[in-house]
């Protein structure tokens, strides 16, 4: 296959940046999208040019490190798929693809397709943990958790923190990410002691980082590689309201 690429190149966070055209030649349909970029980068290195910077780690859709816009869509055209799991057989010979980094004030571009997602870490630091002293490891069934609750917690815990939800949202809201992290612990017994303070701290950190508000458009859910449902955001809003009532003086 041959693919024509228009890639955002930006040397430093302060650089203005701009699109540069590349041609990916001799691409196998069985390659992943990132392997196709590896091929392009190898040819750039051979020519003594700076390779295109992009994030990746597991390349198995489980770590959340990868992510950029392919043709304006976070993670590309396949639903429920991170860009590392996108394959070139999804495209046609001579297709033209535009690659851009996530665009959000809270995710400044570091280089090319790489953005700084440490704002997500700070939201987790604000409350995405349990600090109860649980002592040593307990028997698996000592704290009984209803199947419905554990399923909901597990579904929310599937969020890999990639940031696609922010990139898709016209408000650059991280409500889907934050709500997944809130729900993950709110459904479990271990999350109950800090349930009220957690949601307030995480929502306040979300706003302080410069993410926008949710206006229920649903783009986040549509592009999420883990198909986290937007109903999590309604759940987070209920948790926040409950916390306001519980913690009110
Ligand atoms: S909610 Fe989905 S899109 Fe957003 S960070 Fe988590 S996995 Fe990525
Ligand atoms: S590199 Fe880990 S999810 Fe894509």
PDB file of C-alpha atoms and ligand atoms in Angstrom:
ATOM      1  CA  UNK A   1       0.000   0.000   0.000  1.00  0.00           C
ATOM      2  CA  UNK A   2       0.925   3.623  -0.413  1.00  0.00           C
ATOM      3  CA  UNK A   3      -0.520   6.222   1.969  1.00  0.00           C
ATOM      4  CA  UNK A   4      -0.211   9.995   1.733  1.00  0.00           C
ATOM      5  CA  UNK A   5       0.179  11.604   5.146  1.00  0.00           C
ATOM      6  CA  UNK A   6      -0.174  15.188   6.309  1.00  0.00           C
ATOM      7  CA  UNK A   7       1.403  15.233   9.769  1.00  0.00           C
ATOM      8  CA  UNK A   8       1.492  17.983  12.385  1.00  0.00           C
ATOM      9  CA  UNK A   9       5.136  18.781  13.135  1.00  0.00           C
ATOM     10  CA  UNK A  10       6.002  20.973  16.097  1.00  0.00           C
ATOM     11  CA  UNK A  11       9.561  20.921  17.411  1.00  0.00           C
ATOM     12  CA  UNK A  12       8.861  22.375  20.868  1.00  0.00           C
ATOM     13  CA  UNK A  13       5.855  23.481  22.935  1.00  0.00           C
ATOM     14  CA  UNK A  14       6.557  27.107  21.940  1.00  0.00           C
ATOM     15  CA  UNK A  15       7.006  26.403  18.236  1.00  0.00           C
ATOM     16  CA  UNK A  16       4.062  27.459  16.009  1.00  0.00           C
ATOM     17  CA  UNK A  17       4.015  24.078  14.266  1.00  0.00           C
ATOM     18  CA  UNK A  18       2.525  23.177  10.896  1.00  0.00           C
ATOM     19  CA  UNK A  19       1.594  20.307   8.608  1.00  0.00           C
ATOM     20  CA  UNK A  20       4.253  18.438   6.625  1.00  0.00           C
ATOM     21  CA  UNK A  21       3.504  15.972   3.799  1.00  0.00           C
ATOM     22  CA  UNK A  22       4.977  12.462   3.790  1.00  0.00           C
ATOM     23  CA  UNK A  23       4.418   9.375   1.673  1.00  0.00           C
ATOM     24  CA  UNK A  24       4.360   5.986   3.400  1.00  0.00           C
ATOM     25  CA  UNK A  25       5.538   3.459   0.787  1.00  0.00           C
ATOM     26  CA  UNK A  26       5.497  -0.365   0.796  1.00  0.00           C
ATOM     27  CA  UNK A  27       3.015  -0.595   3.653  1.00  0.00           C
ATOM     28  CA  UNK A  28       1.539  -4.016   4.423  1.00  0.00           C
ATOM     29  CA  UNK A  29      -2.232  -4.061   5.117  1.00  0.00           C
ATOM     30  CA  UNK A  30      -1.377  -6.247   8.128  1.00  0.00           C
ATOM     31  CA  UNK A  31       0.700  -3.511   9.761  1.00  0.00           C
ATOM     32  CA  UNK A  32      -0.751  -1.566  12.645  1.00  0.00           C
ATOM     33  CA  UNK A  33      -1.076   2.183  12.199  1.00  0.00           C
ATOM     34  CA  UNK A  34       1.887   2.772  14.511  1.00  0.00           C
ATOM     35  CA  UNK A  35       4.002   0.247  12.588  1.00  0.00           C
ATOM     36  CA  UNK A  36       3.226   2.243   9.446  1.00  0.00           C
ATOM     37  CA  UNK A  37       4.557   5.353  11.255  1.00  0.00           C
ATOM     38  CA  UNK A  38       7.610   3.333  12.346  1.00  0.00           C
ATOM     39  CA  UNK A  39       8.321   2.672   8.646  1.00  0.00           C
ATOM     40  CA  UNK A  40       7.977   6.387   7.837  1.00  0.00           C
ATOM     41  CA  UNK A  41      10.281   7.255  10.753  1.00  0.00           C
ATOM     42  CA  UNK A  42      12.917   4.752   9.671  1.00  0.00           C
ATOM     43  CA  UNK A  43      13.034   6.397   6.246  1.00  0.00           C
ATOM     44  CA  UNK A  44      13.314   9.844   7.884  1.00  0.00           C
ATOM     45  CA  UNK A  45      16.175   8.649  10.097  1.00  0.00           C
ATOM     46  CA  UNK A  46      18.006   7.207   7.058  1.00  0.00           C
ATOM     47  CA  UNK A  47      17.699  10.645   5.413  1.00  0.00           C
ATOM     48  CA  UNK A  48      19.081  12.328   8.545  1.00  0.00           C
ATOM     49  CA  UNK A  49      15.725  13.954   9.362  1.00  0.00           C
ATOM     50  CA  UNK A  50      13.906  14.193  12.682  1.00  0.00           C
ATOM     51  CA  UNK A  51      11.431  11.284  13.083  1.00  0.00           C
ATOM     52  CA  UNK A  52       7.764  12.038  13.871  1.00  0.00           C
ATOM     53  CA  UNK A  53       7.238  11.981  17.648  1.00  0.00           C
ATOM     54  CA  UNK A  54       4.245   9.983  18.871  1.00  0.00           C
ATOM     55  CA  UNK A  55       3.447   8.184  22.118  1.00  0.00           C
ATOM     56  CA  UNK A  56       3.080   4.416  22.473  1.00  0.00           C
ATOM     57  CA  UNK A  57       3.858   1.714  24.967  1.00  0.00           C
ATOM     58  CA  UNK A  58       1.890  -1.552  25.079  1.00  0.00           C
ATOM     59  CA  UNK A  59       0.576  -1.362  21.489  1.00  0.00           C
ATOM     60  CA  UNK A  60      -2.150  -3.745  22.674  1.00  0.00           C
ATOM     61  CA  UNK A  61      -4.868  -1.233  23.552  1.00  0.00           C
ATOM     62  CA  UNK A  62      -4.422  -1.536  27.309  1.00  0.00           C
ATOM     63  CA  UNK A  63      -2.093   1.215  28.540  1.00  0.00           C
ATOM     64  CA  UNK A  64      -3.618   4.430  27.149  1.00  0.00           C
ATOM     65  CA  UNK A  65      -0.277   5.893  26.085  1.00  0.00           C
ATOM     66  CA  UNK A  66      -1.024   6.216  22.368  1.00  0.00           C
ATOM     67  CA  UNK A  67      -3.449   8.617  20.786  1.00  0.00           C
ATOM     68  CA  UNK A  68      -3.751  11.292  18.113  1.00  0.00           C
ATOM     69  CA  UNK A  69      -6.309  12.383  15.551  1.00  0.00           C
ATOM     70  CA  UNK A  70      -6.508  10.401  12.313  1.00  0.00           C
ATOM     71  CA  UNK A  71      -8.591  12.311   9.790  1.00  0.00           C
ATOM     72  CA  UNK A  72     -10.025  14.462  12.586  1.00  0.00           C
ATOM     73  CA  UNK A  73     -11.164  11.479  14.669  1.00  0.00           C
ATOM     74  CA  UNK A  74      -9.397  10.573  17.932  1.00  0.00           C
ATOM     75  CA  UNK A  75      -7.781   7.121  17.485  1.00  0.00           C
ATOM     76  CA  UNK A  76      -9.082   6.958  13.887  1.00  0.00           C
ATOM     77  CA  UNK A  77     -12.191   5.548  12.228  1.00  0.00           C
ATOM     78  CA  UNK A  78     -12.674   2.197  14.029  1.00  0.00           C
ATOM     79  CA  UNK A  79     -15.027   2.413  17.040  1.00  0.00           C
ATOM     80  CA  UNK A  80     -13.808   1.008  20.354  1.00  0.00           C
ATOM     81  CA  UNK A  81     -10.229   0.887  19.070  1.00  0.00           C
ATOM     82  CA  UNK A  82      -7.087   2.721  20.174  1.00  0.00           C
ATOM     83  CA  UNK A  83      -4.794   3.911  17.404  1.00  0.00           C
ATOM     84  CA  UNK A  84      -2.236   1.209  18.272  1.00  0.00           C
ATOM     85  CA  UNK A  85      -4.902  -1.401  17.469  1.00  0.00           C
ATOM     86  CA  UNK A  86      -5.947   0.284  14.215  1.00  0.00           C
ATOM     87  CA  UNK A  87      -4.665  -1.611  11.167  1.00  0.00           C
ATOM     88  CA  UNK A  88      -3.733  -0.463   7.710  1.00  0.00           C
ATOM     89  CA  UNK A  89      -6.210  -2.881   6.104  1.00  0.00           C
ATOM     90  CA  UNK A  90      -8.830  -0.362   7.314  1.00  0.00           C
ATOM     91  CA  UNK A  91      -7.562   2.030   4.614  1.00  0.00           C
ATOM     92  CA  UNK A  92      -7.271   1.963   0.828  1.00  0.00           C
ATOM     93  CA  UNK A  93      -4.206   2.317  -1.346  1.00  0.00           C
ATOM     94  CA  UNK A  94      -3.392   6.019  -1.954  1.00  0.00           C
ATOM     95  CA  UNK A  95      -5.612   7.211   0.898  1.00  0.00           C
ATOM     96  CA  UNK A  96      -4.772  10.673   2.271  1.00  0.00           C
ATOM     97  CA  UNK A  97      -4.704  10.943   6.053  1.00  0.00           C
ATOM     98  CA  UNK A  98      -4.228  13.968   8.294  1.00  0.00           C
ATOM     99  CA  UNK A  99      -2.554  13.273  11.667  1.00  0.00           C
ATOM    100  CA  UNK A 100      -2.848  15.810  14.485  1.00  0.00           C
ATOM    101  CA  UNK A 101      -2.213  15.808  18.239  1.00  0.00           C
ATOM    102  CA  UNK A 102      -5.040  16.119  20.777  1.00  0.00           C
ATOM    103  CA  UNK A 103      -6.172  19.770  20.772  1.00  0.00           C
ATOM    104  CA  UNK A 104      -7.020  21.057  24.265  1.00  0.00           C
ATOM    105  CA  UNK A 105      -5.681  23.846  26.459  1.00  0.00           C
ATOM    106  CA  UNK A 106      -5.163  21.361  29.298  1.00  0.00           C
ATOM    107  CA  UNK A 107      -3.145  19.066  26.965  1.00  0.00           C
ATOM    108  CA  UNK A 108      -0.334  21.296  25.612  1.00  0.00           C
ATOM    109  CA  UNK A 109       1.584  19.899  22.659  1.00  0.00           C
ATOM    110  CA  UNK A 110       5.086  18.788  23.663  1.00  0.00           C
ATOM    111  CA  UNK A 111       6.277  17.688  20.237  1.00  0.00           C
ATOM    112  CA  UNK A 112       4.539  16.676  16.967  1.00  0.00           C
ATOM    113  CA  UNK A 113       1.767  14.230  18.001  1.00  0.00           C
ATOM    114  CA  UNK A 114       2.752  14.080  21.690  1.00  0.00           C
ATOM    115  CA  UNK A 115       0.801  16.085  24.272  1.00  0.00           C
ATOM    116  CA  UNK A 116       1.283  16.568  28.011  1.00  0.00           C
ATOM    117  CA  UNK A 117      -1.500  14.601  29.756  1.00  0.00           C
ATOM    118  CA  UNK A 118      -0.211  15.154  33.297  1.00  0.00           C
ATOM    119  CA  UNK A 119      -3.479  17.014  34.041  1.00  0.00           C
ATOM    120  CA  UNK A 120      -5.105  13.548  34.169  1.00  0.00           C
ATOM    121  CA  UNK A 121      -2.519  12.445  36.756  1.00  0.00           C
ATOM    122  CA  UNK A 122      -3.369  15.453  38.910  1.00  0.00           C
ATOM    123  CA  UNK A 123      -7.100  14.612  38.748  1.00  0.00           C
ATOM    124  CA  UNK A 124      -6.257  11.099  39.987  1.00  0.00           C
ATOM    125  CA  UNK A 125      -3.960  12.540  42.673  1.00  0.00           C
ATOM    126  CA  UNK A 126      -6.876  14.695  43.876  1.00  0.00           C
ATOM    127  CA  UNK A 127      -8.988  11.682  44.821  1.00  0.00           C
ATOM    128  CA  UNK A 128      -8.730   8.636  42.569  1.00  0.00           C
ATOM    129  CA  UNK A 129      -7.500   6.345  45.346  1.00  0.00           C
ATOM    130  CA  UNK A 130      -8.564   4.837  48.679  1.00  0.00           C
ATOM    131  CA  UNK A 131      -6.550   5.737  51.785  1.00  0.00           C
ATOM    132  CA  UNK A 132      -8.326   3.494  54.303  1.00  0.00           C
ATOM    133  CA  UNK A 133      -5.942   1.280  56.266  1.00  0.00           C
ATOM    134  CA  UNK A 134      -6.904  -2.200  55.109  1.00  0.00           C
ATOM    135  CA  UNK A 135      -4.064  -4.053  56.827  1.00  0.00           C
ATOM    136  CA  UNK A 136      -2.666  -7.164  55.181  1.00  0.00           C
ATOM    137  CA  UNK A 137      -4.090  -8.833  52.103  1.00  0.00           C
ATOM    138  CA  UNK A 138      -7.505 -10.280  52.877  1.00  0.00           C
ATOM    139  CA  UNK A 139      -9.237 -13.373  51.598  1.00  0.00           C
ATOM    140  CA  UNK A 140     -10.833 -12.662  48.246  1.00  0.00           C
ATOM    141  CA  UNK A 141     -14.408 -13.118  49.457  1.00  0.00           C
ATOM    142  CA  UNK A 142     -14.099 -11.390  52.840  1.00  0.00           C
ATOM    143  CA  UNK A 143     -15.692  -8.170  51.587  1.00  0.00           C
ATOM    144  CA  UNK A 144     -18.684  -9.242  49.557  1.00  0.00           C
ATOM    145  CA  UNK A 145     -19.453  -7.085  46.533  1.00  0.00           C
ATOM    146  CA  UNK A 146     -22.704  -7.473  44.627  1.00  0.00           C
ATOM    147  CA  UNK A 147     -22.190  -8.734  41.082  1.00  0.00           C
ATOM    148  CA  UNK A 148     -24.008  -5.720  39.613  1.00  0.00           C
ATOM    149  CA  UNK A 149     -21.770  -3.330  41.585  1.00  0.00           C
ATOM    150  CA  UNK A 150     -18.540  -5.135  40.714  1.00  0.00           C
ATOM    151  CA  UNK A 151     -19.540  -5.217  37.034  1.00  0.00           C
ATOM    152  CA  UNK A 152     -20.190  -1.467  37.007  1.00  0.00           C
ATOM    153  CA  UNK A 153     -16.928  -0.767  38.857  1.00  0.00           C
ATOM    154  CA  UNK A 154     -15.006  -2.992  36.453  1.00  0.00           C
ATOM    155  CA  UNK A 155     -16.590  -1.367  33.378  1.00  0.00           C
ATOM    156  CA  UNK A 156     -15.548   2.062  34.693  1.00  0.00           C
ATOM    157  CA  UNK A 157     -12.066   0.850  35.613  1.00  0.00           C
ATOM    158  CA  UNK A 158     -11.609  -0.048  31.931  1.00  0.00           C
ATOM    159  CA  UNK A 159     -10.793   3.618  31.204  1.00  0.00           C
ATOM    160  CA  UNK A 160      -7.153   3.700  30.085  1.00  0.00           C
ATOM    161  CA  UNK A 161      -6.713   7.471  30.469  1.00  0.00           C
ATOM    162  CA  UNK A 162      -5.881   8.071  26.814  1.00  0.00           C
ATOM    163  CA  UNK A 163      -7.539  11.496  26.542  1.00  0.00           C
ATOM    164  CA  UNK A 164      -9.535  10.825  23.361  1.00  0.00           C
ATOM    165  CA  UNK A 165     -12.716  11.958  25.122  1.00  0.00           C
ATOM    166  CA  UNK A 166     -11.150  15.386  25.689  1.00  0.00           C
ATOM    167  CA  UNK A 167      -9.933  15.617  22.100  1.00  0.00           C
ATOM    168  CA  UNK A 168     -13.392  14.799  20.719  1.00  0.00           C
ATOM    169  CA  UNK A 169     -15.292  17.232  22.935  1.00  0.00           C
ATOM    170  CA  UNK A 170     -15.996  20.726  21.588  1.00  0.00           C
ATOM    171  CA  UNK A 171     -15.591  21.976  25.193  1.00  0.00           C
ATOM    172  CA  UNK A 172     -12.404  19.937  25.759  1.00  0.00           C
ATOM    173  CA  UNK A 173     -14.140  18.419  28.775  1.00  0.00           C
ATOM    174  CA  UNK A 174     -12.585  15.529  30.668  1.00  0.00           C
ATOM    175  CA  UNK A 175     -15.922  14.652  32.258  1.00  0.00           C
ATOM    176  CA  UNK A 176     -15.973  11.123  30.806  1.00  0.00           C
ATOM    177  CA  UNK A 177     -12.502  10.313  32.146  1.00  0.00           C
ATOM    178  CA  UNK A 178     -13.201  11.860  35.566  1.00  0.00           C
ATOM    179  CA  UNK A 179     -16.596  10.178  35.846  1.00  0.00           C
ATOM    180  CA  UNK A 180     -15.084   6.772  35.041  1.00  0.00           C
ATOM    181  CA  UNK A 181     -12.525   7.209  37.815  1.00  0.00           C
ATOM    182  CA  UNK A 182     -15.185   8.434  40.261  1.00  0.00           C
ATOM    183  CA  UNK A 183     -17.556   5.570  39.420  1.00  0.00           C
ATOM    184  CA  UNK A 184     -14.847   2.912  39.639  1.00  0.00           C
ATOM    185  CA  UNK A 185     -14.464   3.571  43.390  1.00  0.00           C
ATOM    186  CA  UNK A 186     -17.987   4.823  44.191  1.00  0.00           C
ATOM    187  CA  UNK A 187     -19.482   1.413  43.364  1.00  0.00           C
ATOM    188  CA  UNK A 188     -17.133  -0.532  45.667  1.00  0.00           C
ATOM    189  CA  UNK A 189     -17.285  -0.897  49.485  1.00  0.00           C
ATOM    190  CA  UNK A 190     -13.614   0.096  49.704  1.00  0.00           C
ATOM    191  CA  UNK A 191     -14.468   3.443  48.091  1.00  0.00           C
ATOM    192  CA  UNK A 192     -17.207   4.441  50.521  1.00  0.00           C
ATOM    193  CA  UNK A 193     -15.223   6.205  53.321  1.00  0.00           C
ATOM    194  CA  UNK A 194     -13.958   8.908  50.927  1.00  0.00           C
ATOM    195  CA  UNK A 195     -16.864   8.800  48.487  1.00  0.00           C
ATOM    196  CA  UNK A 196     -18.044  12.370  49.086  1.00  0.00           C
ATOM    197  CA  UNK A 197     -14.678  14.124  49.400  1.00  0.00           C
ATOM    198  CA  UNK A 198     -13.320  12.195  46.400  1.00  0.00           C
ATOM    199  CA  UNK A 199     -15.874  13.362  43.853  1.00  0.00           C
ATOM    200  CA  UNK A 200     -15.692  16.991  44.996  1.00  0.00           C
ATOM    201  CA  UNK A 201     -11.872  17.038  44.896  1.00  0.00           C
ATOM    202  CA  UNK A 202     -11.690  15.366  41.481  1.00  0.00           C
ATOM    203  CA  UNK A 203     -14.324  17.601  39.885  1.00  0.00           C
ATOM    204  CA  UNK A 204     -12.665  20.720  41.296  1.00  0.00           C
ATOM    205  CA  UNK A 205      -9.263  19.560  40.000  1.00  0.00           C
ATOM    206  CA  UNK A 206     -10.835  18.845  36.598  1.00  0.00           C
ATOM    207  CA  UNK A 207     -12.079  22.440  36.395  1.00  0.00           C
ATOM    208  CA  UNK A 208      -8.824  23.914  37.750  1.00  0.00           C
ATOM    209  CA  UNK A 209      -6.829  22.127  35.025  1.00  0.00           C
ATOM    210  CA  UNK A 210      -8.741  24.053  32.352  1.00  0.00           C
ATOM    211  CA  UNK A 211     -10.993  21.292  31.026  1.00  0.00           C
ATOM    212  CA  UNK A 212     -14.415  22.510  29.892  1.00  0.00           C
ATOM    213  CA  UNK A 213     -17.869  21.534  31.062  1.00  0.00           C
ATOM    214  CA  UNK A 214     -19.915  18.664  29.664  1.00  0.00           C
ATOM    215  CA  UNK A 215     -22.812  19.743  27.430  1.00  0.00           C
ATOM    216  CA  UNK A 216     -24.072  16.211  26.704  1.00  0.00           C
ATOM    217  CA  UNK A 217     -23.055  16.006  23.040  1.00  0.00           C
ATOM    218  CA  UNK A 218     -21.774  12.434  23.352  1.00  0.00           C
ATOM    219  CA  UNK A 219     -18.646  12.725  21.177  1.00  0.00           C
ATOM    220  CA  UNK A 220     -16.567  11.404  24.071  1.00  0.00           C
ATOM    221  CA  UNK A 221     -18.502   8.142  24.237  1.00  0.00           C
ATOM    222  CA  UNK A 222     -18.337   7.764  20.437  1.00  0.00           C
ATOM    223  CA  UNK A 223     -14.525   7.844  20.307  1.00  0.00           C
ATOM    224  CA  UNK A 224     -13.652   6.143  23.597  1.00  0.00           C
ATOM    225  CA  UNK A 225     -11.540   3.057  22.810  1.00  0.00           C
ATOM    226  CA  UNK A 226     -12.955   1.376  25.922  1.00  0.00           C
ATOM    227  CA  UNK A 227     -16.553   2.414  25.171  1.00  0.00           C
ATOM    228  CA  UNK A 228     -17.041   4.074  28.569  1.00  0.00           C
ATOM    229  CA  UNK A 229     -20.722   5.148  28.533  1.00  0.00           C
ATOM    230  CA  UNK A 230     -21.773   8.778  28.944  1.00  0.00           C
ATOM    231  CA  UNK A 231     -24.172   7.628  31.685  1.00  0.00           C
ATOM    232  CA  UNK A 232     -21.076   7.725  33.916  1.00  0.00           C
ATOM    233  CA  UNK A 233     -21.176  11.522  33.692  1.00  0.00           C
ATOM    234  CA  UNK A 234     -24.785  11.590  34.947  1.00  0.00           C
ATOM    235  CA  UNK A 235     -23.667   9.292  37.768  1.00  0.00           C
ATOM    236  CA  UNK A 236     -20.789  11.645  38.620  1.00  0.00           C
ATOM    237  CA  UNK A 237     -23.164  14.622  38.717  1.00  0.00           C
ATOM    238  CA  UNK A 238     -25.451  12.729  41.112  1.00  0.00           C
ATOM    239  CA  UNK A 239     -22.443  11.792  43.248  1.00  0.00           C
ATOM    240  CA  UNK A 240     -21.367  15.440  43.302  1.00  0.00           C
ATOM    241  CA  UNK A 241     -24.861  16.608  44.340  1.00  0.00           C
ATOM    242  CA  UNK A 242     -24.997  13.922  47.034  1.00  0.00           C
ATOM    243  CA  UNK A 243     -21.563  15.005  48.284  1.00  0.00           C
ATOM    244  CA  UNK A 244     -22.727  18.606  48.539  1.00  0.00           C
ATOM    245  CA  UNK A 245     -25.658  17.490  50.709  1.00  0.00           C
ATOM    246  CA  UNK A 246     -23.592  15.065  52.804  1.00  0.00           C
ATOM    247  CA  UNK A 247     -20.692  17.446  53.469  1.00  0.00           C
ATOM    248  CA  UNK A 248     -22.834  20.602  53.933  1.00  0.00           C
ATOM    249  CA  UNK A 249     -22.285  22.289  57.318  1.00  0.00           C
TER     250      UNK A 249
HETATM  251  S1  LIG B   1     -12.977   7.707  29.099  1.00  0.00           S
HETATM  252 FE1  LIG B   1     -12.328   6.581  27.245  1.00  0.00          FE
HETATM  253  S2  LIG B   1     -11.535   8.188  25.868  1.00  0.00           S
HETATM  254 FE2  LIG B   1     -11.598   9.068  27.935  1.00  0.00          FE
HETATM  255  S3  LIG B   1      -9.565   8.715  28.824  1.00  0.00           S
HETATM  256 FE3  LIG B   1     -10.862   6.963  29.443  1.00  0.00          FE
HETATM  257  S4  LIG B   1     -10.512   5.414  27.855  1.00  0.00           S
HETATM  258 FE4  LIG B   1      -9.760   7.351  26.994  1.00  0.00          FE
HETATM  259  S1  LIG B   2       0.068   1.936  23.147  1.00  0.00           S
HETATM  260 FE1  LIG B   2      -1.003   1.162  24.925  1.00  0.00          FE
HETATM  261  S2  LIG B   2      -3.084   1.577  24.424  1.00  0.00           S
HETATM  262 FE2  LIG B   2      -2.041   2.132  22.597  1.00  0.00          FE
END
